[in-house]
Amino acid sequence: MEDLKFEKALEKLEKIVEELEEGDLSLEDMLKKYEEGVNLSNICTKKLNQTKKKIKMLTKERGKFIEQDLKIEEEDRS
Amino acid sequence: MGVFRKGFYFFTFYLFFLLATNFFLEFLIEMDLFDNIHIFSVTELTRNIKNLLGRNFSDIYVEGEISNLSISASGHTYFTLKDEKSQLQAALFKGFNKKIKFNIENGLHVICFGEITVYEARGQHQIIVKHIEPKGLGALQLAFQQLKNKLQREGFFDKAHKKNIPYLPTKIGIVTSLKGKAIKDILNVINRRFSNLQIFIVPVRVQGKEAAKEIAEGILLINEHRKVDVMIVGRGGGSLEDLWAFNEEVVARAIYNSDIPVISAVGHDPDVTISDLVADLRVPTPSAAAELVVNKKQELQNTINNLFLRLNNIISGQLRFFDAKLKRLVETYFFKKGPQDILLYRQQRIDDFIKSMNNSVNYLMNLKSEKFYALIGKLESLSPLSILSRGYSITMKLKDKIIVKDFRILEKGDRIKTILGKGHVVSKVEDIKE
């Protein structure tokens, strides 16, 4: 479940909520769906807030891609 | 009659004059005096005229309409400049031609700057054009209009060609200068609010002679690299001249041919560049391009929160309903005699879920969302308990322990139990009607 793509997870969550709102489920099924839904919404939130920021400079030299970490100098505010 | 006589005298005089001149010339030839008189060769004369014209008409402006335009294989441009009465041949040599942004077209009204010279092979004077400006409109505006028309004809701005911007891009390419304001603005927005992102910046010049070529190559490079979901191409604001690279055909073609969606972000609202028109999406500034994706993130977080609330809403309503139902069933004489431990087990399980739900609700409360409190209020008002307290009731068939939603499950004489806001009543069915 953790490997689920964000879009897929969100789609699943939407479907579960709709199913529950239709209200044709037994109590047991409902609670199962509920658990799944809570889990999915946690996954979505987590995925959305994952912090993996990488800024690279991309150039090409002699047909080869070069990815370098980039440092942008802060503007001098003195 | 007098007039005829006068004419006759004049004619006689004229004949006499011609004869005299002739005698004089013959006399000069006989005397070998002609050596002192200069006889031009055609070339010499032409060159003299050329020098004369060159001295007097070296840096001049001349205005007229272009016609008979032709561009030679060697890259020189020739045309005729004309007005109502006269024509002037014009030549625009390759070196000067390169500097002209707009396309020279027949019928265009222009002002040419240059020098008058003589094309010796034909003995014809002409203007060597060093600079040319469209009359009335700026050269850049005209060039913009010309390219816009051309690309429009080729379908570059068609909606059908535009690609969708991915909903939640995680890899973004940026084609801009590392020195400009644009990159700082974009990274500022991204640093402030973004998270799970990978950014590839292709550094290019965004101003000057090489800019257009570099931007186009940058777009191509990102396409070859094949790693990003979307790219931002742009620069900060500036004058029309500063932004010119984004009005060049080579950039327009690179954007059009890009497989990766392109967001054009040239800081110059409200004017539009050709890049803006070709791109899949246009935003007025580079930071707006970055915010576009950020806002989507916020939007998504709201969607998730919303779904989560709905989830809890349904469940808490249902659980309270079942809980109330169970409690009342337990209290009834019928169930007191039944298998109590199963019932207690069920109740415990429901209690567990209520607990876990409360945890979730607490989590949401921690989000301190006003919306959440509003929804909780709504939840309360919708729960079955409060519905009962408003005068509604729930009817159960006593024998089968099922809730009566349909008259067809009942028969005359069945015992039914009605749960009220407070307490319950047991009654007997006397009549059934649809």
XYZ file of C-alpha atoms in Angstrom:
512
model
C 0.000 0.000 0.000
C 2.915 2.335 0.728
C 4.138 1.910 -2.822
C 0.866 3.196 -4.196
C 1.157 6.213 -6.473
C -0.382 9.346 -5.080
C -2.980 9.645 -7.819
C -4.028 6.013 -7.390
C -4.298 6.321 -3.627
C -6.451 9.412 -3.929
C -8.661 7.736 -6.482
C -9.148 4.731 -4.197
C -9.941 6.954 -1.247
C -12.571 8.796 -3.264
C -14.167 5.507 -4.279
C -14.293 4.260 -0.690
C -15.945 7.418 0.565
C -18.539 7.182 -2.198
C -19.231 3.534 -1.402
C -19.680 4.340 2.246
C -21.963 7.242 1.493
C -24.213 5.010 -0.572
C -24.760 3.115 2.660
C -25.503 -0.390 1.381
C -22.714 -2.057 3.324
C -22.817 -4.278 6.369
C -21.257 -2.938 9.528
C -18.232 -5.191 9.197
C -17.605 -4.165 5.589
C -18.130 -0.569 6.482
C -15.536 -0.680 9.214
C -13.119 -2.484 6.932
C -13.574 0.198 4.287
C -13.220 2.860 6.905
C -9.911 1.469 8.070
C -8.701 1.326 4.497
C -9.860 4.882 3.905
C -8.057 6.257 6.931
C -4.957 4.432 5.828
C -5.217 5.823 2.305
C -5.716 9.380 3.442
C -2.640 9.055 5.624
C -0.649 7.757 2.669
C -1.855 10.612 0.490
C -0.950 13.228 3.053
C 2.414 11.615 3.602
C 3.194 11.448 -0.098
C 2.150 15.010 -0.584
C 4.460 16.195 2.149
C 7.452 14.063 1.371
C 10.514 16.243 1.390
C 13.037 15.228 -1.137
C 14.130 18.419 -2.778
C 16.935 18.256 -5.267
C 18.032 21.077 -7.480
C 20.432 20.224 -10.231
C 21.997 22.008 -13.114
C 21.677 20.126 -16.377
C 24.106 20.578 -19.242
C 25.388 18.479 -22.085
C 28.945 18.112 -23.134
C 30.168 15.983 -26.007
C 26.840 14.207 -26.161
C 26.759 13.377 -22.450
C 24.351 14.759 -19.865
C 25.970 16.379 -16.877
C 23.947 16.836 -13.683
C 25.553 19.053 -11.087
C 24.232 20.174 -7.726
C 23.353 23.781 -7.969
C 24.096 26.595 -5.631
C 22.437 29.877 -6.361
C 24.112 32.769 -4.683
C 21.773 34.724 -2.467
C 21.266 38.245 -3.577
C 23.326 40.702 -1.625
C 20.901 42.580 0.558
C 23.373 44.847 2.325
C 1.831 86.480 -90.228
C 4.321 88.208 -87.992
C 4.852 85.032 -86.039
C 5.811 83.084 -89.110
C 8.222 85.709 -90.111
C 9.792 85.768 -86.699
C 10.136 81.954 -86.786
C 11.681 82.139 -90.187
C 14.297 84.583 -89.006
C 15.062 82.459 -86.029
C 15.394 79.315 -88.110
C 17.782 81.020 -90.484
C 19.823 82.191 -87.574
C 19.874 78.697 -86.116
C 21.102 77.126 -89.361
C 23.798 79.702 -89.545
C 24.805 78.948 -85.982
C 25.065 75.211 -86.652
C 27.191 75.794 -89.701
C 29.456 78.082 -87.766
C 29.901 75.546 -84.975
C 30.669 72.859 -87.462
C 33.307 74.973 -89.150
C 34.754 75.744 -85.749
C 34.979 72.067 -84.744
C 36.553 71.129 -88.069
C 38.980 73.963 -87.583
C 39.873 72.657 -84.121
C 40.433 69.126 -85.392
C 42.562 70.438 -88.230
C 44.577 72.433 -85.741
C 45.068 69.313 -83.479
C 43.715 71.302 -80.628
C 41.316 68.522 -79.537
C 44.070 66.865 -77.534
C 43.415 69.349 -74.795
C 39.800 68.299 -74.423
C 39.023 65.359 -72.146
C 37.084 62.489 -73.601
C 35.655 60.133 -70.989
C 35.538 56.437 -71.338
C 32.182 55.088 -70.194
C 33.735 53.488 -67.170
C 35.564 56.616 -66.267
C 32.502 58.770 -66.597
C 30.458 56.339 -64.589
C 33.053 56.306 -61.845
C 33.138 60.068 -61.763
C 29.399 60.220 -61.408
C 29.607 57.588 -58.719
C 32.102 59.654 -56.754
C 30.009 62.734 -57.174
C 26.895 60.992 -55.910
C 28.796 59.326 -53.114
C 30.028 62.661 -51.838
C 26.612 64.255 -51.868
C 24.371 61.374 -50.861
C 26.442 59.303 -48.479
C 24.258 59.076 -45.366
C 20.714 59.646 -46.453
C 17.249 58.499 -45.480
C 14.752 57.753 -48.181
C 11.184 56.685 -47.821
C 9.170 54.523 -50.205
C 7.326 51.329 -50.872
C 9.097 48.055 -51.530
C 8.460 46.263 -54.822
C 10.236 43.756 -57.098
C 11.785 42.118 -54.077
C 14.309 39.387 -54.758
C 16.768 37.602 -52.542
C 19.801 36.158 -54.264
C 21.327 32.790 -53.516
C 24.261 34.583 -51.945
C 21.925 36.146 -49.382
C 21.794 39.700 -50.669
C 18.437 41.374 -50.984
C 17.455 43.566 -53.924
C 14.328 45.595 -54.324
C 12.877 48.704 -55.859
C 11.864 51.566 -53.669
C 9.083 53.547 -55.250
C 6.574 56.268 -54.723
C 3.857 57.606 -57.041
C 6.262 59.003 -59.619
C 9.717 57.525 -59.261
C 11.670 54.398 -58.561
C 14.998 53.761 -56.930
C 16.901 50.488 -57.036
C 18.021 49.286 -53.639
C 20.492 46.649 -52.500
C 20.688 45.275 -48.995
C 23.786 43.195 -48.561
C 23.901 40.072 -46.450
C 25.902 41.570 -43.595
C 23.330 44.295 -43.003
C 20.400 42.030 -43.741
C 21.232 39.838 -40.751
C 20.633 42.684 -38.340
C 17.112 43.292 -39.539
C 14.518 41.566 -37.375
C 11.469 41.744 -39.575
C 10.902 40.262 -42.992
C 11.218 42.567 -45.952
C 8.102 42.170 -48.036
C 6.680 43.672 -51.188
C 4.284 46.508 -50.478
C 5.881 47.380 -47.161
C 6.292 51.102 -46.583
C 9.792 51.671 -45.253
C 12.466 54.211 -44.494
C 15.911 53.187 -45.731
C 19.196 54.552 -44.512
C 22.265 54.210 -46.698
C 24.310 55.719 -49.487
C 23.626 56.364 -53.114
C 26.046 54.725 -55.457
C 26.172 53.686 -59.082
C 25.977 50.112 -60.188
C 28.666 50.429 -62.802
C 27.772 47.390 -64.856
C 24.467 48.995 -65.721
C 25.264 52.608 -65.165
C 22.356 52.838 -62.831
C 22.280 54.646 -59.545
C 21.007 52.759 -56.510
C 20.924 52.944 -52.755
C 23.050 50.611 -50.697
C 20.821 50.082 -47.664
C 22.512 49.884 -44.295
C 19.416 50.024 -42.183
C 15.755 49.741 -42.813
C 12.752 50.555 -40.605
C 9.110 49.994 -41.295
C 7.274 53.267 -41.459
C 4.817 53.900 -38.643
C 5.385 50.642 -36.765
C 8.526 49.718 -34.845
C 10.694 47.134 -36.515
C 10.272 44.714 -33.616
C 6.521 45.081 -33.535
C 6.377 44.387 -37.231
C 8.659 41.382 -36.878
C 6.435 40.092 -34.063
C 3.339 40.502 -36.191
C 4.933 38.823 -39.186
C 6.115 35.791 -37.218
C 2.804 35.565 -35.411
C 0.932 35.479 -38.707
C 3.274 32.906 -40.128
C 3.079 30.541 -37.154
C -0.657 30.980 -36.947
C -0.922 29.798 -40.523
C 1.212 26.797 -39.646
C -1.081 25.954 -36.736
C 1.425 26.641 -33.956
C -1.175 28.204 -31.657
C -3.881 25.588 -32.150
C -5.577 24.431 -28.964
C -5.554 20.858 -30.242
C -1.774 20.834 -30.104
C -1.547 21.994 -26.499
C -0.551 19.384 -23.957
C -1.990 19.132 -20.462
C 0.153 20.310 -17.591
C 0.600 17.331 -15.228
C -1.547 17.539 -12.109
C 1.200 16.995 -9.579
C 4.578 17.215 -11.249
C 7.469 15.907 -9.209
C 10.209 16.603 -11.713
C 10.458 20.019 -13.231
C 12.807 21.413 -15.851
C 13.652 25.091 -15.966
C 15.236 26.813 -18.948
C 16.445 30.230 -17.893
C 19.501 32.219 -16.899
C 21.231 31.485 -13.602
C 22.000 35.153 -13.238
C 18.553 36.618 -13.705
C 15.777 37.411 -11.304
C 13.615 34.627 -12.717
C 15.529 31.708 -11.260
C 15.659 33.339 -7.820
C 11.925 33.978 -7.895
C 11.151 30.425 -8.905
C 13.435 28.877 -6.308
C 12.071 31.209 -3.647
C 8.548 29.996 -4.221
C 9.693 26.403 -4.385
C 11.792 26.652 -1.238
C 8.993 28.283 0.676
C 6.255 25.858 -0.164
C 7.358 22.960 -2.227
C 8.566 19.643 -1.100
C 8.888 16.429 -3.022
C 10.490 17.935 -6.090
C 13.388 17.380 -8.355
C 14.451 20.332 -10.403
C 16.727 20.427 -13.405
C 17.887 23.836 -14.450
C 19.360 24.295 -17.898
C 21.341 27.518 -17.771
C 21.002 29.669 -20.887
C 21.408 33.282 -21.821
C 18.016 34.973 -22.097
C 19.183 38.184 -23.717
C 21.438 39.114 -26.598
C 22.419 37.566 -29.872
C 22.906 33.976 -28.761
C 19.917 33.834 -26.422
C 17.303 32.435 -28.806
C 19.565 29.647 -29.993
C 20.537 28.700 -26.437
C 16.933 28.682 -25.226
C 15.903 26.464 -28.119
C 18.791 24.101 -27.412
C 17.859 24.062 -23.720
C 14.322 22.962 -24.539
C 15.701 20.252 -26.791
C 18.171 19.143 -24.099
C 15.364 18.654 -21.578
C 13.472 16.608 -24.135
C 16.498 14.418 -24.785
C 17.121 14.019 -21.065
C 13.564 12.693 -20.677
C 13.379 13.042 -16.917
C 10.961 15.855 -16.169
C 7.149 16.027 -16.213
C 6.932 19.664 -17.218
C 9.269 22.556 -17.973
C 9.240 26.258 -17.314
C 10.860 28.459 -19.961
C 11.240 32.118 -19.166
C 12.947 35.163 -17.748
C 12.149 38.252 -15.715
C 10.611 41.375 -17.174
C 12.331 43.766 -19.532
C 11.928 45.874 -22.614
C 10.745 44.424 -25.900
C 14.378 44.269 -27.014
C 15.375 42.425 -23.824
C 12.652 39.851 -24.288
C 13.304 39.467 -27.958
C 14.688 35.941 -27.815
C 11.210 34.751 -26.799
C 9.849 36.197 -30.043
C 12.235 34.309 -32.273
C 11.149 31.547 -34.565
C 13.793 29.086 -33.388
C 12.396 29.254 -29.819
C 8.812 28.955 -31.066
C 9.707 25.829 -33.032
C 11.539 24.278 -30.076
C 8.483 24.799 -27.861
C 6.132 23.495 -30.523
C 8.224 20.367 -31.052
C 8.683 19.646 -27.350
C 7.141 16.376 -26.160
C 7.277 17.650 -22.583
C 4.647 20.275 -21.721
C 6.054 23.794 -21.681
C 4.977 26.628 -19.392
C 6.059 29.974 -20.810
C 6.883 32.506 -18.102
C 8.228 35.754 -19.490
C 7.780 38.609 -17.048
C 6.061 41.213 -19.086
C 2.365 41.258 -18.471
C 0.250 42.274 -20.345
C 2.242 41.920 -23.567
C 2.463 38.506 -25.102
C 5.498 36.891 -26.664
C 5.469 34.305 -29.417
C 6.705 31.786 -26.829
C 3.593 32.478 -24.741
C 1.366 31.784 -27.703
C 3.039 28.533 -28.646
C 3.507 27.185 -25.099
C 1.042 24.759 -23.547
C 0.423 27.235 -20.769
C 1.313 30.874 -20.324
C 1.845 32.619 -17.010
C 2.800 36.266 -16.559
C 5.870 35.751 -14.355
C 8.350 33.012 -13.478
C 7.198 32.898 -9.861
C 3.611 32.457 -11.051
C 4.781 29.367 -12.899
C 6.171 27.939 -9.669
C 3.089 28.885 -7.671
C 0.883 27.176 -10.178
C 2.199 23.821 -9.035
C 2.287 24.810 -5.366
C -1.342 25.811 -5.354
C -2.220 22.471 -6.747
C -0.475 20.868 -3.809
C -2.581 22.908 -1.399
C -5.663 22.003 -3.396
C -4.831 18.327 -3.092
C -4.247 18.568 0.634
C -7.704 20.107 0.922
C -9.180 17.300 -1.133
C -7.603 14.687 1.108
C -8.771 16.447 4.273
C -12.200 16.700 2.834
C -12.401 13.010 1.976
C -11.090 12.160 5.401
C -13.797 14.234 7.039
C -16.489 12.623 4.940
C -15.128 9.241 5.903
C -15.372 10.032 9.583
C -18.700 11.664 9.147
C -20.303 8.558 7.728
C -18.703 6.206 10.173
C -19.379 8.194 13.299
C -23.009 8.608 12.294
C -23.367 4.925 11.601
C -21.534 3.876 14.717
C -23.624 6.031 16.957
C -26.680 4.601 15.344
C -25.564 1.030 15.863
C -24.381 1.831 19.333
C -27.733 3.234 20.302
C -29.497 0.352 18.683
C -27.337 -2.173 20.532
C -27.763 -0.475 23.860
C -31.482 -0.549 23.486
C -31.477 -4.143 22.341
C -29.363 -5.169 25.293
C -31.836 -3.496 27.553
C -34.768 -5.417 26.151
C -35.976 -8.422 27.967
C -35.669 -10.546 24.834
C -31.925 -10.084 24.552
C -31.225 -10.308 28.209
C -32.096 -13.921 27.796
C -29.980 -14.304 24.629
C -26.274 -14.974 24.184
C -24.989 -11.964 25.987
C -21.296 -12.548 25.506
C -21.594 -12.288 21.695
C -23.401 -9.045 22.077
C -20.869 -7.718 24.518
C -18.112 -8.736 22.168
C -19.742 -6.811 19.371
C -20.233 -3.815 21.514
C -16.607 -3.897 22.493
C -15.540 -4.059 18.876
C -17.664 -1.059 18.074
C -16.226 0.755 21.048
C -12.775 0.049 19.663
C -13.713 1.599 16.375
C -15.230 4.583 18.051
C -11.954 4.988 19.882
C -9.893 4.759 16.711
C -12.265 7.129 15.047
C -11.881 9.533 17.903
C -8.153 9.329 17.431
C -8.625 10.295 13.829
C -10.901 13.079 14.856
C -8.283 14.265 17.317
C -5.754 14.212 14.553
C -8.009 16.382 12.493
C -8.612 18.695 15.412
C -4.900 19.160 15.575
C -5.102 20.566 12.099
C -7.059 23.330 13.781
C -9.267 23.653 10.807
C -12.257 25.852 11.274
C -13.882 23.879 8.537
C -13.467 20.812 10.670
C -15.376 22.308 13.593
C -18.115 23.337 11.256
C -18.327 19.807 9.949
C -18.357 18.328 13.443
C -21.338 20.519 14.192
C -23.037 19.251 11.085
C -22.145 15.709 12.034
C -23.854 16.140 15.400
C -26.977 17.442 13.808
C -27.097 14.529 11.385
C -26.468 11.749 13.880
C -29.419 9.400 14.440
C -29.594 10.334 18.098
C -30.311 13.928 17.389
C -32.728 12.922 14.660
C -34.653 10.910 17.231
C -34.677 13.815 19.628
C -36.276 15.893 16.881
C -39.294 13.576 16.878
C -38.327 10.904 14.368
C -38.389 7.282 15.411
C -37.044 3.914 14.374
C -39.348 0.939 14.006
C -38.160 -2.637 14.333
C -39.875 -5.905 13.718
C -39.551 -7.578 17.066
C -39.429 -11.163 15.832
C -36.606 -10.770 13.278
C -34.827 -7.888 14.996
C -34.729 -5.927 11.722
C -35.449 -2.300 11.086
C -38.626 -1.698 9.160
C -37.901 0.240 5.980
C -40.675 -1.300 3.909
C -44.280 -2.213 4.803
C -43.941 -5.510 2.957
C -41.889 -7.170 5.675
C -44.734 -6.748 8.134
C -47.843 -8.806 8.549
C -50.976 -8.096 10.456
C -50.463 -9.063 14.058
C -46.631 -8.652 14.053
C -45.204 -7.072 17.117
C -43.101 -4.008 16.436
C -40.872 -1.923 18.613
C -40.549 1.799 18.074
C -37.434 3.545 19.371
C -38.121 7.141 20.296
C -35.972 10.012 21.362
C -36.609 8.840 24.867
C -37.472 5.202 25.514
C -39.428 2.893 23.264
C -42.865 1.394 22.768
C -43.928 -2.072 21.650
C -47.086 -2.355 19.606
C -49.050 -4.738 17.424
C -49.694 -4.208 13.703
C -53.365 -3.821 13.011
C -53.441 -2.561 9.461
C -50.915 -2.378 6.584
C -51.136 0.024 3.694
C -48.756 1.011 0.954
